[in-house]
Amino acid sequence: MPLAVRRALGVGRLWKRTQARGSVWIADWRDASGVRQRRMLGPDKGVAQRRLTAMVRERDLVVGGLAVEEGLDRPAAEIITEFMAELTASRSPRYVRRVRDILTRVQSNLRFRTLRDLRPQALLQYRRMRLGEKRSNRTCNMEVRVVGTLMNWCVRVGILANNPIASIQSLPTGRAYEKRPRRAMSEDEVERFVAAAILIDQEAAARAAAVKTIENGTKGPGFAARNRLRPVPQFPLWRSLLETGARFGELTSTAWADLSESRGTLTLRAANTKSRKERTLPLRRELLELLRDLRVAHHDRLGRLPAADQRIFLSPSGAPWG
């Protein structure tokens, strides 16, 4: 709240009125609109002073844009639940989970039960704590921005008059402030990454098939004859990430219906992209062949060919990626 406004409204005063039944203390102050108010607060001066202080504080919160009064005292958990329900209807599940995780972490650290308990200073202290945990400026900005998004929503639906943390400035970002500067992989790194991904798939398949145990012959012929499920290979996913430049969440959300073998393309649906725009990715012939082999691997793992609406990329156990 601007200092000039606060000074103009003043802090109020108490004065004593003597009555037949004894003395009583009267509060005299100006409300958020500047109108003079008077209220009888009881015979005890200490109690009256505390009540006046609380009323002036409530008024200052309203003037400072922190409150539609009744909204201040609503449980924060209840408001966050309503906000998340609205968010779920308009944003991707991945984004919703990220926002929920951030709000849970902020609320857990600041322990604010109502919106009245959430102060810009407390949020700045939380940000300093996260920086002390070696979080990047970008990450800290994102977490403060999520809280700001919650507050803006509260303003839109009439819970708050103004966003109380709108004045918090973002930390500087850019390559100079990155904890782990991003860069493209070199050709040598790509080759080593590809070789490691293939080797991991081979080792996982060998473990699932119990190759070493069978070769040792310690378990007998019955053990060797058992049917064993092969894990879903992950190399096609890593290769697709390298070649298409798509995000992990975008690729792992694609279904077999999004793959066109005749055109050699993979479509990223608008609901799953960060930009909320559909994109069509061209695929090289070698990558298309990998995806055909992956369909067969799904059949081996699940006992059937995947349906058109099922995910292309599954975890080693055959479950969709979260």
Coordinates of C-alpha atoms in Angstrom, one line a residue:
M1 CA 0.0 0.0 0.0
P2 CA 1.4 3.5 -0.8
L3 CA 2.8 5.2 2.3
A4 CA 0.9 8.4 1.6
V5 CA -2.5 6.6 1.6
R6 CA -1.7 4.8 4.8
R7 CA -0.7 8.1 6.5
A8 CA -3.9 9.8 5.2
L9 CA -6.0 7.1 6.8
G10 CA -4.1 7.1 10.0
V11 CA -3.9 4.4 12.7
G12 CA -7.0 5.4 14.6
R13 CA -7.4 6.3 18.2
L14 CA -9.1 5.2 21.4
W15 CA -11.0 7.4 23.8
K16 CA -12.8 6.6 27.0
R17 CA -16.5 7.3 27.6
T18 CA -17.8 7.3 31.2
Q19 CA -21.3 5.8 31.6
A20 CA -23.5 5.0 34.5
R21 CA -22.4 1.3 34.5
G22 CA -18.7 2.3 34.2
S23 CA -16.2 3.4 31.5
V24 CA -16.0 2.0 28.0
W25 CA -13.4 2.5 25.3
I26 CA -14.4 3.7 21.9
A27 CA -12.4 3.2 18.7
D28 CA -12.3 6.0 16.2
W29 CA -10.7 5.3 12.8
R30 CA -11.2 5.6 9.0
D31 CA -12.1 2.7 6.9
A32 CA -10.7 1.7 3.5
S33 CA -12.9 4.3 1.7
G34 CA -11.8 7.1 4.1
V35 CA -15.1 7.2 6.0
R36 CA -14.8 7.9 9.7
Q37 CA -16.0 5.0 11.9
R38 CA -16.6 4.6 15.6
R39 CA -17.2 1.4 17.5
M40 CA -17.6 0.5 21.2
L41 CA -14.8 -2.0 22.1
G42 CA -15.4 -2.7 25.8
P43 CA -14.2 -1.7 29.2
D44 CA -10.6 -3.1 29.0
K45 CA -8.2 -0.7 27.3
G46 CA -5.7 -3.5 26.4
V47 CA -8.4 -5.6 24.7
A48 CA -9.8 -2.5 22.9
Q49 CA -6.3 -1.5 21.6
R50 CA -5.8 -5.0 20.2
R51 CA -9.2 -4.9 18.5
L52 CA -8.5 -1.5 17.0
T53 CA -5.1 -2.6 15.8
A54 CA -6.7 -5.7 14.1
M55 CA -9.4 -3.5 12.4
V56 CA -6.8 -1.1 11.1
R57 CA -4.7 -4.0 9.8
E58 CA -7.8 -5.4 8.0
R59 CA -8.4 -2.0 6.4
D60 CA -4.8 -1.7 5.3
L61 CA -5.0 -5.1 3.7
V62 CA -8.0 -4.0 1.7
V63 CA -6.3 -0.8 0.6
G64 CA -3.2 -2.7 -0.3
G65 CA -5.2 -5.0 -2.6
L66 CA -4.9 -8.1 -0.4
A67 CA -8.5 -8.7 0.2
V68 CA -12.0 -9.0 -0.6
E69 CA -12.4 -9.4 3.2
E70 CA -14.2 -12.7 3.3
G71 CA -11.7 -14.2 0.8
L72 CA -8.8 -13.6 3.2
D73 CA -10.1 -16.0 5.8
R74 CA -11.0 -18.9 3.4
P75 CA -8.7 -21.9 3.9
A76 CA -5.9 -21.8 1.4
A77 CA -6.2 -25.5 0.7
E78 CA -9.8 -25.0 -0.3
I79 CA -9.0 -22.2 -2.7
I80 CA -6.1 -24.2 -4.2
T81 CA -8.4 -27.1 -4.8
E82 CA -10.8 -24.9 -6.7
F83 CA -8.0 -23.3 -8.7
M84 CA -6.6 -26.8 -9.6
A85 CA -10.1 -27.9 -10.8
E86 CA -10.2 -24.9 -13.1
L87 CA -6.7 -25.5 -14.3
T88 CA -7.4 -29.2 -15.1
A89 CA -10.2 -28.2 -17.5
S90 CA -7.9 -26.1 -19.6
R91 CA -4.3 -27.3 -19.3
S92 CA -2.4 -30.5 -19.9
P93 CA -2.1 -33.2 -17.2
R94 CA 1.6 -32.7 -17.1
Y95 CA 1.3 -29.0 -16.5
V96 CA -1.4 -29.5 -13.9
R97 CA 0.8 -31.9 -12.0
R98 CA 3.7 -29.5 -12.1
V99 CA 1.6 -26.6 -10.7
R100 CA 0.2 -28.8 -8.0
D101 CA 3.6 -29.9 -6.9
I102 CA 4.9 -26.3 -6.8
L103 CA 1.9 -25.1 -4.8
T104 CA 2.2 -28.0 -2.4
R105 CA 5.8 -27.3 -1.8
V106 CA 5.3 -23.6 -1.3
Q107 CA 2.4 -24.2 1.1
S108 CA 4.3 -26.8 3.0
N109 CA 7.3 -24.4 3.5
L110 CA 5.4 -21.2 4.2
R111 CA 2.6 -23.0 6.2
F112 CA -0.1 -20.4 5.2
R113 CA -3.5 -21.6 6.3
T114 CA -5.4 -18.7 4.6
L115 CA -4.6 -16.1 2.0
R116 CA -4.2 -13.7 4.9
D117 CA -1.1 -15.6 5.9
L118 CA 0.6 -15.3 2.5
R119 CA 2.9 -12.2 2.4
P120 CA 5.2 -11.0 -0.4
Q121 CA 8.1 -11.0 2.2
A122 CA 7.4 -14.7 3.0
L123 CA 7.4 -15.6 -0.6
L124 CA 10.7 -13.8 -1.1
Q125 CA 12.1 -15.7 1.8
Y126 CA 11.0 -18.9 0.3
R127 CA 12.7 -17.9 -3.0
R128 CA 16.0 -17.2 -1.1
M129 CA 15.7 -20.6 0.5
R130 CA 15.3 -22.3 -2.9
L131 CA 18.3 -20.4 -4.2
G132 CA 20.2 -21.7 -1.2
E133 CA 19.3 -25.2 -2.3
K134 CA 21.2 -24.5 -5.6
R135 CA 18.0 -24.0 -7.6
S136 CA 18.4 -21.9 -10.7
N137 CA 16.9 -18.4 -11.1
R138 CA 14.7 -19.8 -13.8
T139 CA 13.3 -22.4 -11.5
C140 CA 12.7 -19.9 -8.7
N141 CA 11.0 -17.5 -11.1
M142 CA 8.7 -20.3 -12.3
E143 CA 7.7 -21.2 -8.7
V144 CA 6.9 -17.6 -7.8
R145 CA 5.1 -17.2 -11.2
V146 CA 2.8 -20.2 -10.3
V147 CA 1.8 -18.6 -7.0
G148 CA 1.2 -15.4 -9.0
T149 CA -1.0 -17.3 -11.4
L150 CA -3.1 -18.5 -8.4
M151 CA -3.4 -15.0 -7.1
N152 CA -4.5 -13.6 -10.5
W153 CA -7.1 -16.3 -10.6
C154 CA -8.3 -15.3 -7.2
V155 CA -8.7 -11.7 -8.5
R156 CA -10.6 -12.8 -11.5
V157 CA -13.1 -14.8 -9.5
G158 CA -13.5 -12.1 -6.9
I159 CA -11.7 -13.7 -3.9
L160 CA -9.0 -11.0 -3.9
A161 CA -9.2 -7.4 -4.9
N162 CA -5.6 -7.3 -6.3
N163 CA -2.7 -9.7 -6.7
P164 CA -0.6 -9.0 -3.5
I165 CA 2.7 -10.4 -5.1
A166 CA 2.4 -8.6 -8.4
S167 CA 5.2 -6.3 -7.5
I168 CA 7.8 -9.0 -6.9
Q169 CA 10.4 -8.7 -9.7
S170 CA 11.7 -11.8 -11.4
L171 CA 15.3 -12.8 -10.9
P172 CA 17.6 -12.3 -14.0
T173 CA 17.9 -15.3 -16.3
G174 CA 20.0 -16.3 -19.2
R175 CA 23.1 -18.3 -19.9
A176 CA 25.1 -16.4 -17.3
Y177 CA 22.7 -17.5 -14.5
E178 CA 22.1 -21.1 -15.6
K179 CA 23.2 -23.7 -13.0
R180 CA 23.6 -26.3 -15.8
P181 CA 24.1 -24.4 -19.1
R182 CA 22.3 -26.1 -22.0
R183 CA 24.1 -27.0 -25.1
A184 CA 23.8 -29.3 -28.1
M185 CA 25.3 -32.8 -27.9
S186 CA 28.5 -33.3 -29.9
E187 CA 28.6 -36.0 -32.6
D188 CA 30.8 -38.1 -30.3
E189 CA 28.3 -37.7 -27.4
V190 CA 25.4 -38.7 -29.7
E191 CA 27.3 -41.8 -30.8
R192 CA 28.1 -42.8 -27.3
F193 CA 24.6 -42.1 -26.1
V194 CA 23.1 -44.3 -28.9
A195 CA 25.5 -47.1 -28.2
A196 CA 24.7 -47.0 -24.5
A197 CA 20.9 -47.0 -25.2
I198 CA 21.2 -50.1 -27.4
L199 CA 23.4 -51.8 -24.8
I200 CA 21.0 -51.1 -22.0
D201 CA 18.1 -52.6 -24.0
Q202 CA 20.2 -55.7 -24.7
E203 CA 21.2 -56.2 -21.1
A204 CA 17.5 -55.7 -20.0
A205 CA 16.4 -58.3 -22.5
A206 CA 19.1 -60.7 -21.4
R207 CA 18.1 -60.3 -17.7
A208 CA 14.4 -60.8 -18.5
A209 CA 15.3 -64.0 -20.5
A210 CA 17.6 -65.2 -17.6
V211 CA 20.3 -65.9 -20.2
K212 CA 23.1 -66.3 -17.7
T213 CA 21.2 -68.5 -15.3
I214 CA 20.1 -70.8 -18.1
E215 CA 23.6 -71.0 -19.5
N216 CA 24.9 -72.0 -16.1
G217 CA 22.3 -74.8 -16.0
T218 CA 21.8 -74.4 -12.2
K219 CA 18.0 -74.2 -12.4
G220 CA 17.3 -77.2 -14.7
P221 CA 15.4 -77.6 -18.0
G222 CA 12.1 -76.6 -16.5
F223 CA 13.4 -73.2 -15.6
A224 CA 14.8 -72.7 -19.2
A225 CA 11.5 -73.7 -20.7
R226 CA 9.4 -71.0 -19.0
N227 CA 7.8 -68.2 -21.0
R228 CA 9.3 -64.9 -20.2
L229 CA 8.1 -61.4 -21.1
R230 CA 10.6 -59.2 -22.9
P231 CA 10.9 -55.6 -21.7
V232 CA 9.8 -52.9 -24.2
P233 CA 13.0 -51.5 -25.8
Q234 CA 13.7 -47.8 -25.0
F235 CA 16.1 -47.1 -27.8
P236 CA 13.3 -46.1 -30.3
L237 CA 12.2 -43.4 -27.8
W238 CA 15.8 -42.0 -27.3
R239 CA 16.4 -42.1 -31.1
S240 CA 13.1 -40.2 -31.7
L241 CA 14.1 -37.6 -29.2
L242 CA 17.4 -37.1 -30.9
E243 CA 16.1 -36.9 -34.4
T244 CA 12.9 -34.9 -34.0
G245 CA 13.8 -32.5 -31.3
A246 CA 10.4 -33.0 -29.7
R247 CA 10.0 -32.8 -25.9
F248 CA 9.8 -36.0 -23.8
G249 CA 6.2 -35.3 -22.8
E250 CA 5.1 -34.6 -26.4
L251 CA 6.6 -37.9 -27.7
T252 CA 5.4 -40.1 -24.9
S253 CA 1.9 -38.8 -25.4
T254 CA 1.7 -39.8 -29.1
A255 CA -0.5 -42.8 -30.1
W256 CA -0.1 -45.2 -33.0
A257 CA -2.9 -43.2 -34.8
D258 CA -0.5 -40.2 -34.9
L259 CA 2.0 -42.2 -36.9
S260 CA 1.6 -42.2 -40.7
E261 CA 3.9 -44.7 -42.3
S262 CA 2.8 -43.9 -45.8
R263 CA 3.7 -40.2 -45.4
G264 CA 6.6 -40.9 -43.0
T265 CA 5.3 -38.4 -40.4
L266 CA 4.5 -38.3 -36.7
T267 CA 1.8 -35.8 -35.5
L268 CA 2.1 -34.1 -32.1
R269 CA -1.4 -33.2 -31.1
A270 CA -2.1 -29.7 -29.9
A271 CA -3.3 -31.0 -26.5
N272 CA 0.1 -32.4 -25.8
T273 CA 2.4 -29.6 -27.1
K274 CA 3.8 -26.7 -25.1
S275 CA 2.6 -24.2 -27.7
R276 CA -0.9 -25.8 -27.9
K277 CA -0.4 -26.0 -31.6
E278 CA -0.4 -29.2 -33.7
R279 CA 3.0 -30.1 -35.3
T280 CA 3.8 -32.8 -37.8
L281 CA 7.3 -34.2 -37.7
P282 CA 9.0 -35.9 -40.7
L283 CA 10.7 -39.2 -39.9
R284 CA 13.7 -40.7 -41.6
R285 CA 13.2 -44.2 -43.0
E286 CA 15.5 -45.8 -40.4
L287 CA 13.4 -44.3 -37.6
L288 CA 10.2 -45.6 -39.2
E289 CA 11.7 -49.1 -39.3
L290 CA 12.6 -48.8 -35.6
L291 CA 8.9 -47.8 -34.9
R292 CA 7.7 -50.8 -36.9
D293 CA 9.9 -53.1 -34.8
L294 CA 8.6 -51.4 -31.7
R295 CA 5.0 -52.3 -32.6
V296 CA 6.2 -55.9 -32.8
A297 CA 7.8 -55.5 -29.3
H298 CA 4.5 -54.3 -28.0
H299 CA 2.9 -57.4 -29.3
D300 CA 5.5 -59.6 -27.6
R301 CA 5.1 -57.8 -24.3
L302 CA 1.3 -57.3 -24.3
G303 CA 0.3 -60.4 -26.3
R304 CA -1.5 -58.4 -29.0
L305 CA -0.8 -55.7 -31.5
P306 CA -1.4 -52.2 -30.0
A307 CA -4.6 -50.4 -30.9
A308 CA -4.6 -47.1 -32.7
D309 CA -5.4 -45.1 -29.6
Q310 CA -2.6 -46.7 -27.5
R311 CA 0.7 -45.0 -26.8
I312 CA 3.7 -45.5 -29.1
F313 CA 6.3 -45.2 -26.4
L314 CA 5.9 -47.3 -23.3
S315 CA 8.1 -47.9 -20.3
P316 CA 10.1 -51.2 -20.1
S317 CA 7.3 -52.8 -18.2
G318 CA 4.8 -51.9 -20.9
A319 CA 3.0 -49.1 -19.0
P320 CA 2.4 -45.6 -20.4
W321 CA 4.9 -43.0 -19.3
G322 CA 3.4 -40.6 -16.8

